[in-house]
GROMACS .gro file of N, CA and C in nm:
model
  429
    1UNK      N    1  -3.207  -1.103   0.522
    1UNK     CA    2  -3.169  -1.243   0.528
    1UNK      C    3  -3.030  -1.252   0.590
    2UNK      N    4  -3.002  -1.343   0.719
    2UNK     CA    5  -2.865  -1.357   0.711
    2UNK      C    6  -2.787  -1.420   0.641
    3UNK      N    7  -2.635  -1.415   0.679
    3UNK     CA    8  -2.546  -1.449   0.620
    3UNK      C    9  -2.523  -1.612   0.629
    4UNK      N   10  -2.554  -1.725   0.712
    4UNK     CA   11  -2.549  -1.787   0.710
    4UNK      C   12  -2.690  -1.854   0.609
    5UNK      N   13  -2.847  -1.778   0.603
    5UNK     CA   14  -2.879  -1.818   0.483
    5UNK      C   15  -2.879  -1.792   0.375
    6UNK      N   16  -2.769  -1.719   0.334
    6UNK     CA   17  -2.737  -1.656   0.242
    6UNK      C   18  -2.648  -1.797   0.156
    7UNK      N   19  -2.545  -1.873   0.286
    7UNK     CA   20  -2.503  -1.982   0.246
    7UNK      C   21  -2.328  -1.957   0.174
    8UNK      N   22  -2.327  -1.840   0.175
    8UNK     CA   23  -2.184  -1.786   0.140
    8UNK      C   24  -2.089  -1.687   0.236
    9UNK      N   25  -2.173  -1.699   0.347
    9UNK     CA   26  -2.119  -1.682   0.490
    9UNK      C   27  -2.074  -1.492   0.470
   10UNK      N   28  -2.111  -1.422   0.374
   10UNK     CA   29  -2.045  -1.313   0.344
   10UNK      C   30  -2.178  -1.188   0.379
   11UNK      N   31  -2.245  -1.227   0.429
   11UNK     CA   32  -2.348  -1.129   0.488
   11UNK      C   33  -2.439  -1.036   0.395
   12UNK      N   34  -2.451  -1.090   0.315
   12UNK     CA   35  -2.514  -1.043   0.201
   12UNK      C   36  -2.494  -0.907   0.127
   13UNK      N   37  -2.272  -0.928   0.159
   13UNK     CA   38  -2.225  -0.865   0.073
   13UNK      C   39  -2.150  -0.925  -0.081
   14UNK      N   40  -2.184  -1.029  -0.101
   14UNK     CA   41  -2.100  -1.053  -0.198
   14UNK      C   42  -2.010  -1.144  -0.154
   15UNK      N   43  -1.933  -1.209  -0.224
   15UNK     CA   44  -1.829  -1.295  -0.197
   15UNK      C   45  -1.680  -1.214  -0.149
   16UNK      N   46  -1.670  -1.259  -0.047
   16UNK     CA   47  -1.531  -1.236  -0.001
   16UNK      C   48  -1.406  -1.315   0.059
   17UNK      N   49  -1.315  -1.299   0.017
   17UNK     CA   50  -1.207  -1.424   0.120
   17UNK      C   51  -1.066  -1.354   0.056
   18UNK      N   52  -0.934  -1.420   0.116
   18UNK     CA   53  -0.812  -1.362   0.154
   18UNK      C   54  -0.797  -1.324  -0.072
   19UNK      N   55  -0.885  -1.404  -0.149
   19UNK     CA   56  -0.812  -1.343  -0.287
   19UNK      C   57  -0.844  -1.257  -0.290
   20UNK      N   58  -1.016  -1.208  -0.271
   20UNK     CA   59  -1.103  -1.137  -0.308
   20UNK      C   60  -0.996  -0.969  -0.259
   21UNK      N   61  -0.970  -0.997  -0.058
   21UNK     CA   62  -0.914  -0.924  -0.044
   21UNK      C   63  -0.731  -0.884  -0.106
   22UNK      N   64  -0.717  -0.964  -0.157
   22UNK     CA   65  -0.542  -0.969  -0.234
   22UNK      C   66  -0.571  -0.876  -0.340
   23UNK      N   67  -0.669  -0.929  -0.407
   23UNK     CA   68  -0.681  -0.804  -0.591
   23UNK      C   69  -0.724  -0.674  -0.464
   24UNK      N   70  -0.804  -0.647  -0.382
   24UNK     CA   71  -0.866  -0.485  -0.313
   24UNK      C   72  -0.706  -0.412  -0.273
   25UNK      N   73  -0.666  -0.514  -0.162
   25UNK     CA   74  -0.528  -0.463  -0.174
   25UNK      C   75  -0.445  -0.423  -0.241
   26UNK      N   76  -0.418  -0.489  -0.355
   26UNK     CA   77  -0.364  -0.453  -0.497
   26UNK      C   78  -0.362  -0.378  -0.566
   27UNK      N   79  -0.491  -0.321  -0.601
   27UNK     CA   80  -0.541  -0.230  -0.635
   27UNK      C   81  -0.545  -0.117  -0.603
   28UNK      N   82  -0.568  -0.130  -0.468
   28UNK     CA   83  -0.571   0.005  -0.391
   28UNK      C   84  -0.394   0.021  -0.400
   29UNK      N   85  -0.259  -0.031  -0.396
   29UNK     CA   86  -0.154  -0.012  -0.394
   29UNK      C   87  -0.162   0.051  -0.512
   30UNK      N   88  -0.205   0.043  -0.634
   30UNK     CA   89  -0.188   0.067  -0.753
   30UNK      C   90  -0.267   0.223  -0.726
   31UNK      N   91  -0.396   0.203  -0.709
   31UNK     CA   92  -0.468   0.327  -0.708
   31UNK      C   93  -0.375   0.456  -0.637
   32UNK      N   94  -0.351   0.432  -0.527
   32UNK     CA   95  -0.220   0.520  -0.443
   32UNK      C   96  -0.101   0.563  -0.523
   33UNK      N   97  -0.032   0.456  -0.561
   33UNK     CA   98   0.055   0.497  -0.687
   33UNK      C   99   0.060   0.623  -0.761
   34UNK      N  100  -0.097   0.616  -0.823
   34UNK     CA  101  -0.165   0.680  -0.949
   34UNK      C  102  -0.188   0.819  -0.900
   35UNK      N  103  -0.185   0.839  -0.777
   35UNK     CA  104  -0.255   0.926  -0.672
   35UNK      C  105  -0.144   1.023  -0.628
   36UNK      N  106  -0.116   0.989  -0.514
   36UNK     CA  107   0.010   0.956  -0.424
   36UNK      C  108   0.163   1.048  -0.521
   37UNK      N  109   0.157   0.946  -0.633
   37UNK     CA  110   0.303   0.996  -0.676
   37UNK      C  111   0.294   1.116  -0.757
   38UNK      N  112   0.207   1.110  -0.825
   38UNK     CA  113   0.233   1.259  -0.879
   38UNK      C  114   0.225   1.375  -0.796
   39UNK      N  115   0.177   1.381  -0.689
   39UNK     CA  116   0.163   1.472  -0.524
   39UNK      C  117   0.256   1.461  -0.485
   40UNK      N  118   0.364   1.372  -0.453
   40UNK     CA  119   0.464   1.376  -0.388
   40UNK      C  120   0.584   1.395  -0.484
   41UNK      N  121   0.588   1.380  -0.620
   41UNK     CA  122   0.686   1.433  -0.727
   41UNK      C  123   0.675   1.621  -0.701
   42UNK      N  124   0.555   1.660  -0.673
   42UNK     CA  125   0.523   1.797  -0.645
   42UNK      C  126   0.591   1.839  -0.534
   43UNK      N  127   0.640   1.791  -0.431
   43UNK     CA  128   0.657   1.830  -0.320
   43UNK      C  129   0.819   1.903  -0.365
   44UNK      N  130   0.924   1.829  -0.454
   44UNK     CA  131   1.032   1.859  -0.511
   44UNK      C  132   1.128   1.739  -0.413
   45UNK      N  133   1.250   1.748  -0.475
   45UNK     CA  134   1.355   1.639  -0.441
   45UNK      C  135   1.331   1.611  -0.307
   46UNK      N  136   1.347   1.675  -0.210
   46UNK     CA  137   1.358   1.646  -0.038
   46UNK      C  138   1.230   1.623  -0.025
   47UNK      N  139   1.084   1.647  -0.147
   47UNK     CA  140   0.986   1.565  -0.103
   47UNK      C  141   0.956   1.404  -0.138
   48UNK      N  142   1.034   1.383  -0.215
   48UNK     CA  143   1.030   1.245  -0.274
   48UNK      C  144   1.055   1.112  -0.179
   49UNK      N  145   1.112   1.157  -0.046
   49UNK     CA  146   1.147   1.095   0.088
   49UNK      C  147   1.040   1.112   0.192
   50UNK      N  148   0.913   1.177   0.174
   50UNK     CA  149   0.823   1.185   0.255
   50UNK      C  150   0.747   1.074   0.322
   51UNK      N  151   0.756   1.065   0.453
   51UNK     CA  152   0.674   0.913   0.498
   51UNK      C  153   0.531   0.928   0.500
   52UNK      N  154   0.495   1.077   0.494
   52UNK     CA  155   0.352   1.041   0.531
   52UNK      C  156   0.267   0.995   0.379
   53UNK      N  157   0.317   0.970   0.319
   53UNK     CA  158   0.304   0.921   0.213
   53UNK      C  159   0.296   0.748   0.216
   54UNK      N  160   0.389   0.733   0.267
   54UNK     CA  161   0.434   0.586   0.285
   54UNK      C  162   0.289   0.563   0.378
   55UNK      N  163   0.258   0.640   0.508
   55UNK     CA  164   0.163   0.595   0.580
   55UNK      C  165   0.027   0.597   0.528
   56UNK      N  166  -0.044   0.712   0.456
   56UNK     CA  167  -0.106   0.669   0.366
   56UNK      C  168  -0.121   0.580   0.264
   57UNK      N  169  -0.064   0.494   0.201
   57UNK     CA  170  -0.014   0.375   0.161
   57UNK      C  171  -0.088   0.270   0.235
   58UNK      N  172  -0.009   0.259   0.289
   58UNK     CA  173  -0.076   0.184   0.423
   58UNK      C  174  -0.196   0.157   0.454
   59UNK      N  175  -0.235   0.321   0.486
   59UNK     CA  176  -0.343   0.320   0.538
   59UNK      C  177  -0.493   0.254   0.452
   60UNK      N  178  -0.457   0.315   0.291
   60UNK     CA  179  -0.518   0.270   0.179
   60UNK      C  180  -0.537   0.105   0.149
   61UNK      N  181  -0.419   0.056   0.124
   61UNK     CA  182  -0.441  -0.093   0.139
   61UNK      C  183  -0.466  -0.166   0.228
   62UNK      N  184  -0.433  -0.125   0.367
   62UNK     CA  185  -0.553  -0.197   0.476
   62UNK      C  186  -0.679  -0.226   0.499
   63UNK      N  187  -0.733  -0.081   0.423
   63UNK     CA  188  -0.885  -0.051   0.409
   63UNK      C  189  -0.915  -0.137   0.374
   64UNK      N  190  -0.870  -0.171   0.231
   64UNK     CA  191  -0.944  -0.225   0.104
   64UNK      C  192  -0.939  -0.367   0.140
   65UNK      N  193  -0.778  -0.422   0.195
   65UNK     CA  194  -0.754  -0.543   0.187
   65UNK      C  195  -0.877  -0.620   0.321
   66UNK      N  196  -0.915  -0.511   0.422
   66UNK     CA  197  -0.958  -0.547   0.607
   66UNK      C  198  -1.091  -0.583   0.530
   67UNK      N  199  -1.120  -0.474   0.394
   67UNK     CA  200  -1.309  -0.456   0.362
   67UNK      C  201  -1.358  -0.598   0.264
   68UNK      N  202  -1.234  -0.645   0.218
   68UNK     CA  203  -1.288  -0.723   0.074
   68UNK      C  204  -1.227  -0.853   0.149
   69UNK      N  205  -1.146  -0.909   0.275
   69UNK     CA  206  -1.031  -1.019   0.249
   69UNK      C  207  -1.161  -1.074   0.376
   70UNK      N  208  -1.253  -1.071   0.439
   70UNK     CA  209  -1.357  -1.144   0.514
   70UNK      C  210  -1.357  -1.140   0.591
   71UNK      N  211  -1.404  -1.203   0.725
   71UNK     CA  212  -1.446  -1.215   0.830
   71UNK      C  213  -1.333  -1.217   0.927
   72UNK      N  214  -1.395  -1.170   1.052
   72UNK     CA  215  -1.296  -1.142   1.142
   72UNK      C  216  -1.242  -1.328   1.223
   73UNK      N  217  -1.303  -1.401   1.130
   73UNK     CA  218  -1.218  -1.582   1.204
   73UNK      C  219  -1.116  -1.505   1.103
   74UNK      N  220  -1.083  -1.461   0.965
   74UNK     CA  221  -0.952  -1.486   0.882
   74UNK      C  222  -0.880  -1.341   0.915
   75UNK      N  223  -0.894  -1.278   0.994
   75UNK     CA  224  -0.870  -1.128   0.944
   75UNK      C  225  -0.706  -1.119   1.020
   76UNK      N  226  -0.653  -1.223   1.110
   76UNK     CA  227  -0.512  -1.225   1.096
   76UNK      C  228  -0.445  -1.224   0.944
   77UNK      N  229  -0.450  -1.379   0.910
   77UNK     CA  230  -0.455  -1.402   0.818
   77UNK      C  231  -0.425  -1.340   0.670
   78UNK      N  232  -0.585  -1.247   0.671
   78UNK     CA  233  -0.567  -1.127   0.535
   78UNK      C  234  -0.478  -1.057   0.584
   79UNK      N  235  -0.473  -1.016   0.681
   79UNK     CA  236  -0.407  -0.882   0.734
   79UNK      C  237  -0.237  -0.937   0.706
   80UNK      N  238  -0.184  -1.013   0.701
   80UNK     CA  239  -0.041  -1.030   0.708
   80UNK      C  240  -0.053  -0.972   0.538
   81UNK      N  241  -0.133  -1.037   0.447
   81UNK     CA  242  -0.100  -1.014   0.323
   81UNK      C  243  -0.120  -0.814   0.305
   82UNK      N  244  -0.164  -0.751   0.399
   82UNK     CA  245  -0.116  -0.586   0.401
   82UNK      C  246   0.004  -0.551   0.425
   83UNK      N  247   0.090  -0.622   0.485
   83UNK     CA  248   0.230  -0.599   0.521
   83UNK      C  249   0.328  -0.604   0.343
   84UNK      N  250   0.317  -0.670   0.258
   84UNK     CA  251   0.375  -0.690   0.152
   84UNK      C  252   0.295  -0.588   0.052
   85UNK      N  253   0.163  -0.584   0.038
   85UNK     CA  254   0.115  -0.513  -0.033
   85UNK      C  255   0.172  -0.344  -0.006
   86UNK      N  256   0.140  -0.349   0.098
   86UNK     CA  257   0.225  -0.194   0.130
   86UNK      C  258   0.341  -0.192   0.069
   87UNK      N  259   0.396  -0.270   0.097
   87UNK     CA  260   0.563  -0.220   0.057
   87UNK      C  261   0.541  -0.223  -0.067
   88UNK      N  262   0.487  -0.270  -0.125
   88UNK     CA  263   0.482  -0.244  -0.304
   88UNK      C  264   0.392  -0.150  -0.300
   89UNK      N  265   0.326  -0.083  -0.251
   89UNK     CA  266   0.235   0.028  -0.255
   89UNK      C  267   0.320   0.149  -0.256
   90UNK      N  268   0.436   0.173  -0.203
   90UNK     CA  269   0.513   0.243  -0.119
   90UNK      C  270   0.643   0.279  -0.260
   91UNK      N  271   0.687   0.148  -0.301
   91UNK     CA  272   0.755   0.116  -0.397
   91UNK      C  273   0.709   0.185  -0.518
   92UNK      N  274   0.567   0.191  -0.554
   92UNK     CA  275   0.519   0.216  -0.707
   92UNK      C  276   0.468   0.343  -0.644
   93UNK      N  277   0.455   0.400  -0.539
   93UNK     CA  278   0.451   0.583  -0.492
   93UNK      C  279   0.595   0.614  -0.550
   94UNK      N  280   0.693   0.555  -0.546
   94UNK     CA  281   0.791   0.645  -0.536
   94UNK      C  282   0.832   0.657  -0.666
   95UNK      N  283   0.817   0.539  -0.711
   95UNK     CA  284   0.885   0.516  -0.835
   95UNK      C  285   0.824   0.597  -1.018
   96UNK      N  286   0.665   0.645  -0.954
   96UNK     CA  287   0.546   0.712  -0.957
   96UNK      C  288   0.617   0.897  -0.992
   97UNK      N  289   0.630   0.863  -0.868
   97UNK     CA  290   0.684   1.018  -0.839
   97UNK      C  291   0.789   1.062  -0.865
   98UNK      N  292   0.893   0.971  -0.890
   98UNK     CA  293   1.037   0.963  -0.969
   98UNK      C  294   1.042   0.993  -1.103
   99UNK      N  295   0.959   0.905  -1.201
   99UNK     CA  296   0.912   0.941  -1.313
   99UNK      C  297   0.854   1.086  -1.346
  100UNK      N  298   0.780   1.116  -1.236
  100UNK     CA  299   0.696   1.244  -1.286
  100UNK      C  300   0.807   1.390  -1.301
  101UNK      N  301   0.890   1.362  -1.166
  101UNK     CA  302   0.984   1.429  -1.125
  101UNK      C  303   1.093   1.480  -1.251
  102UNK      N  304   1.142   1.357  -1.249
  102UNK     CA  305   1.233   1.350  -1.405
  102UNK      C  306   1.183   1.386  -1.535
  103UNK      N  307   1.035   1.329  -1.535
  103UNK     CA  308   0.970   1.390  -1.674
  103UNK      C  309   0.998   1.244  -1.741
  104UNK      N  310   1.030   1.108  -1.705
  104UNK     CA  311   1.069   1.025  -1.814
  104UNK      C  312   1.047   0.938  -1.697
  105UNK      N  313   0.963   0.805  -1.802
  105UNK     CA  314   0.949   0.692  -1.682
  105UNK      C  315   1.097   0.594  -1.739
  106UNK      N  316   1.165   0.619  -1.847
  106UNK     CA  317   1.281   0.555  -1.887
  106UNK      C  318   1.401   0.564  -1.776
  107UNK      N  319   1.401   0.687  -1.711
  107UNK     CA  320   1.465   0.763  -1.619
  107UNK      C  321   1.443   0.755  -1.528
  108UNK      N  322   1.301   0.699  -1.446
  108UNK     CA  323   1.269   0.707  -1.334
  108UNK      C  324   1.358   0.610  -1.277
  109UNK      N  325   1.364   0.472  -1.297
  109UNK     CA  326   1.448   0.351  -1.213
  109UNK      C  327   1.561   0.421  -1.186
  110UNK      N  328   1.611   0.497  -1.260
  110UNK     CA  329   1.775   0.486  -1.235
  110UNK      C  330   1.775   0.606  -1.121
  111UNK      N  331   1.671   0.706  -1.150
  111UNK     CA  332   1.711   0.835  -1.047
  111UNK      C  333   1.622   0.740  -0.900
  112UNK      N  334   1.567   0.659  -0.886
  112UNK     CA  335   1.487   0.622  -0.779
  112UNK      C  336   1.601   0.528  -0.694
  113UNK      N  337   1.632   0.421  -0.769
  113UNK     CA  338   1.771   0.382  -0.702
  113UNK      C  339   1.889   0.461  -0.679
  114UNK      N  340   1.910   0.582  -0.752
  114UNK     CA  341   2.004   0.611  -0.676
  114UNK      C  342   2.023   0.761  -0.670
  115UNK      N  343   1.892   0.823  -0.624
  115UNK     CA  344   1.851   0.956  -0.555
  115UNK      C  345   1.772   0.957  -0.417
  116UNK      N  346   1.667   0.827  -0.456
  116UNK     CA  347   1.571   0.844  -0.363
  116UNK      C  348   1.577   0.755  -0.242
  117UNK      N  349   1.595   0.619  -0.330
  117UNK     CA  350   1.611   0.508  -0.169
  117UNK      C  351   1.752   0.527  -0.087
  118UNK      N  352   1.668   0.536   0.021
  118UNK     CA  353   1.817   0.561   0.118
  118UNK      C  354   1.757   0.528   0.266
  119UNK      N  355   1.878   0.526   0.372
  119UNK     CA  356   1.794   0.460   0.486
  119UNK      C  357   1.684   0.499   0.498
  120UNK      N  358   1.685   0.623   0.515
  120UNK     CA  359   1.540   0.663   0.530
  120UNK      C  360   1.416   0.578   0.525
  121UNK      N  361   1.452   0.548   0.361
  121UNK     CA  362   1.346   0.414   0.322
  121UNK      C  363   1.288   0.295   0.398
  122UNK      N  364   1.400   0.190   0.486
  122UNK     CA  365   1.368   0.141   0.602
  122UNK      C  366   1.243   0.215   0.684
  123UNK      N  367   1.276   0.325   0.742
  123UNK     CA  368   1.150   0.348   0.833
  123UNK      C  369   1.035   0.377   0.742
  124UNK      N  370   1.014   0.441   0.618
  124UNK     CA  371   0.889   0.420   0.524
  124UNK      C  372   0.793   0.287   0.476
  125UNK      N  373   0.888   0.216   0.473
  125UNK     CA  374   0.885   0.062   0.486
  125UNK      C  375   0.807  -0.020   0.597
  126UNK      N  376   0.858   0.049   0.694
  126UNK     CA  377   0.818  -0.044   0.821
  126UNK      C  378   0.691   0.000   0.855
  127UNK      N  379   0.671   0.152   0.852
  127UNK     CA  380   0.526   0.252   0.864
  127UNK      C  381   0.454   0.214   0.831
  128UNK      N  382   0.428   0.174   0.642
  128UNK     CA  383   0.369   0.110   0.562
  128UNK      C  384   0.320  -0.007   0.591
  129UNK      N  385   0.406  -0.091   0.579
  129UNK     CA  386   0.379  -0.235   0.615
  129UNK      C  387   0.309  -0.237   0.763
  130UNK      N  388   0.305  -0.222   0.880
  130UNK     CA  389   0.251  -0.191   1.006
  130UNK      C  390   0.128  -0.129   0.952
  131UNK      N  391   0.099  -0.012   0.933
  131UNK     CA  392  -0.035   0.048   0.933
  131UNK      C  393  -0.136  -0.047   0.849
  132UNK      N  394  -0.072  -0.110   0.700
  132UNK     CA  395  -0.137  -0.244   0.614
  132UNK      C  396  -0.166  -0.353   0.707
  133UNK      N  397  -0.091  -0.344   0.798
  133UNK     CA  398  -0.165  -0.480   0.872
  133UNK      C  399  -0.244  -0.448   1.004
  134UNK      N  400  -0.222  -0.348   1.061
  134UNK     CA  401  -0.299  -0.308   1.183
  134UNK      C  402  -0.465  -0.280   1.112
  135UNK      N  403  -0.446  -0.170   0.990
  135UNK     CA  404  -0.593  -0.162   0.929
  135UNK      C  405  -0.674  -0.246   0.895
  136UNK      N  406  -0.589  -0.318   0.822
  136UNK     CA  407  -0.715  -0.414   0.775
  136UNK      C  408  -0.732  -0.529   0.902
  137UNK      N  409  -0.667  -0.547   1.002
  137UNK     CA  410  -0.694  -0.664   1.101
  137UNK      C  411  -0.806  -0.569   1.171
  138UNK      N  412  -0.754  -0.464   1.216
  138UNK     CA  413  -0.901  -0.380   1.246
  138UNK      C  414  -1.012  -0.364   1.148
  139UNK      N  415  -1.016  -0.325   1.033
  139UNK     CA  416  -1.135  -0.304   0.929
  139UNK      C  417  -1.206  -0.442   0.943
  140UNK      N  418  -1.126  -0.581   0.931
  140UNK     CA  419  -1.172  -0.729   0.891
  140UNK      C  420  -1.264  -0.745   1.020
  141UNK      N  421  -1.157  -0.724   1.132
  141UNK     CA  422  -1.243  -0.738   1.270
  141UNK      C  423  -1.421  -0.681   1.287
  142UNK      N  424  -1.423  -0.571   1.261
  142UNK     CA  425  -1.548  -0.526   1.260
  142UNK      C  426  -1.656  -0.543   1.149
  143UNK      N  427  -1.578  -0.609   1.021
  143UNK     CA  428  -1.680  -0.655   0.928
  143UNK      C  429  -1.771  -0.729   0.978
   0.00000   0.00000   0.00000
């Protein structure tokens, strides 16, 4: 059956649109987090600054946000909301891995502000946010 008689324009996947894709994005920032930081707490201090981390990030919440946020009329649209999700994707990697690092999530804020962010951070930032929006405007596109 198509998607237009389906009547929910979503191709007879289910409902989708920019919230649907906001919680996938979200999630997937969170899931990465969960992932992500304890791997990169492993790497040791000079790994806690790793971008390809940050780009995976990225790469993760584009997916999710390009697969769940709809059709390629909105997929500008969703796709801007990958640019922010990343950076909080990126944010709760580190802060993830800070904790693990230290052994104390009481401890993590304080060694993350002022061990880990540093310029550096800028270009992790920008990686992130870019790859969140290039993916999912590509993923949305081909839905």
């Amino acid at each position: 059956m198509s998607g237009s008689a389906m009547g929910d324009g979503s191709n007879g996947r289910g409902r989708s649109g920019p919230w649907q894709g906001l919680a996938a994005g979200a999630g997937a920032a969170l899931v990465g987090a969960l992932v992500l930081g304890p791997l990169q707490a492993t790497t040791g201090h000079r790994g806690l600054e790793q971008g390809y981390f940050a780009l995976a990030v990225g790469i993760l919440v584009g997916a999710a946000l390009g697969k769940a946020g709809g059709t390629s009329a909105r997929a500008r649209k969703v796709a801007l909301m990958g640019v922010p999700l990343a950076w909080l994707g990126v944010v709760l990697v580190q802060w993830v891995a800070s904790a693990v690092y230290v052994g104390s999530w009481a401890d993590a804020l304080d060694f993350w502000r002022h061990d880990v962010i540093g310029r550096n951070d800028v270009m992790f930032y920008v990686v992130a946010g870019a790859e969140g929006y290039l993916v999912a405007k590509r993923v949305s596109e081909t839905s």
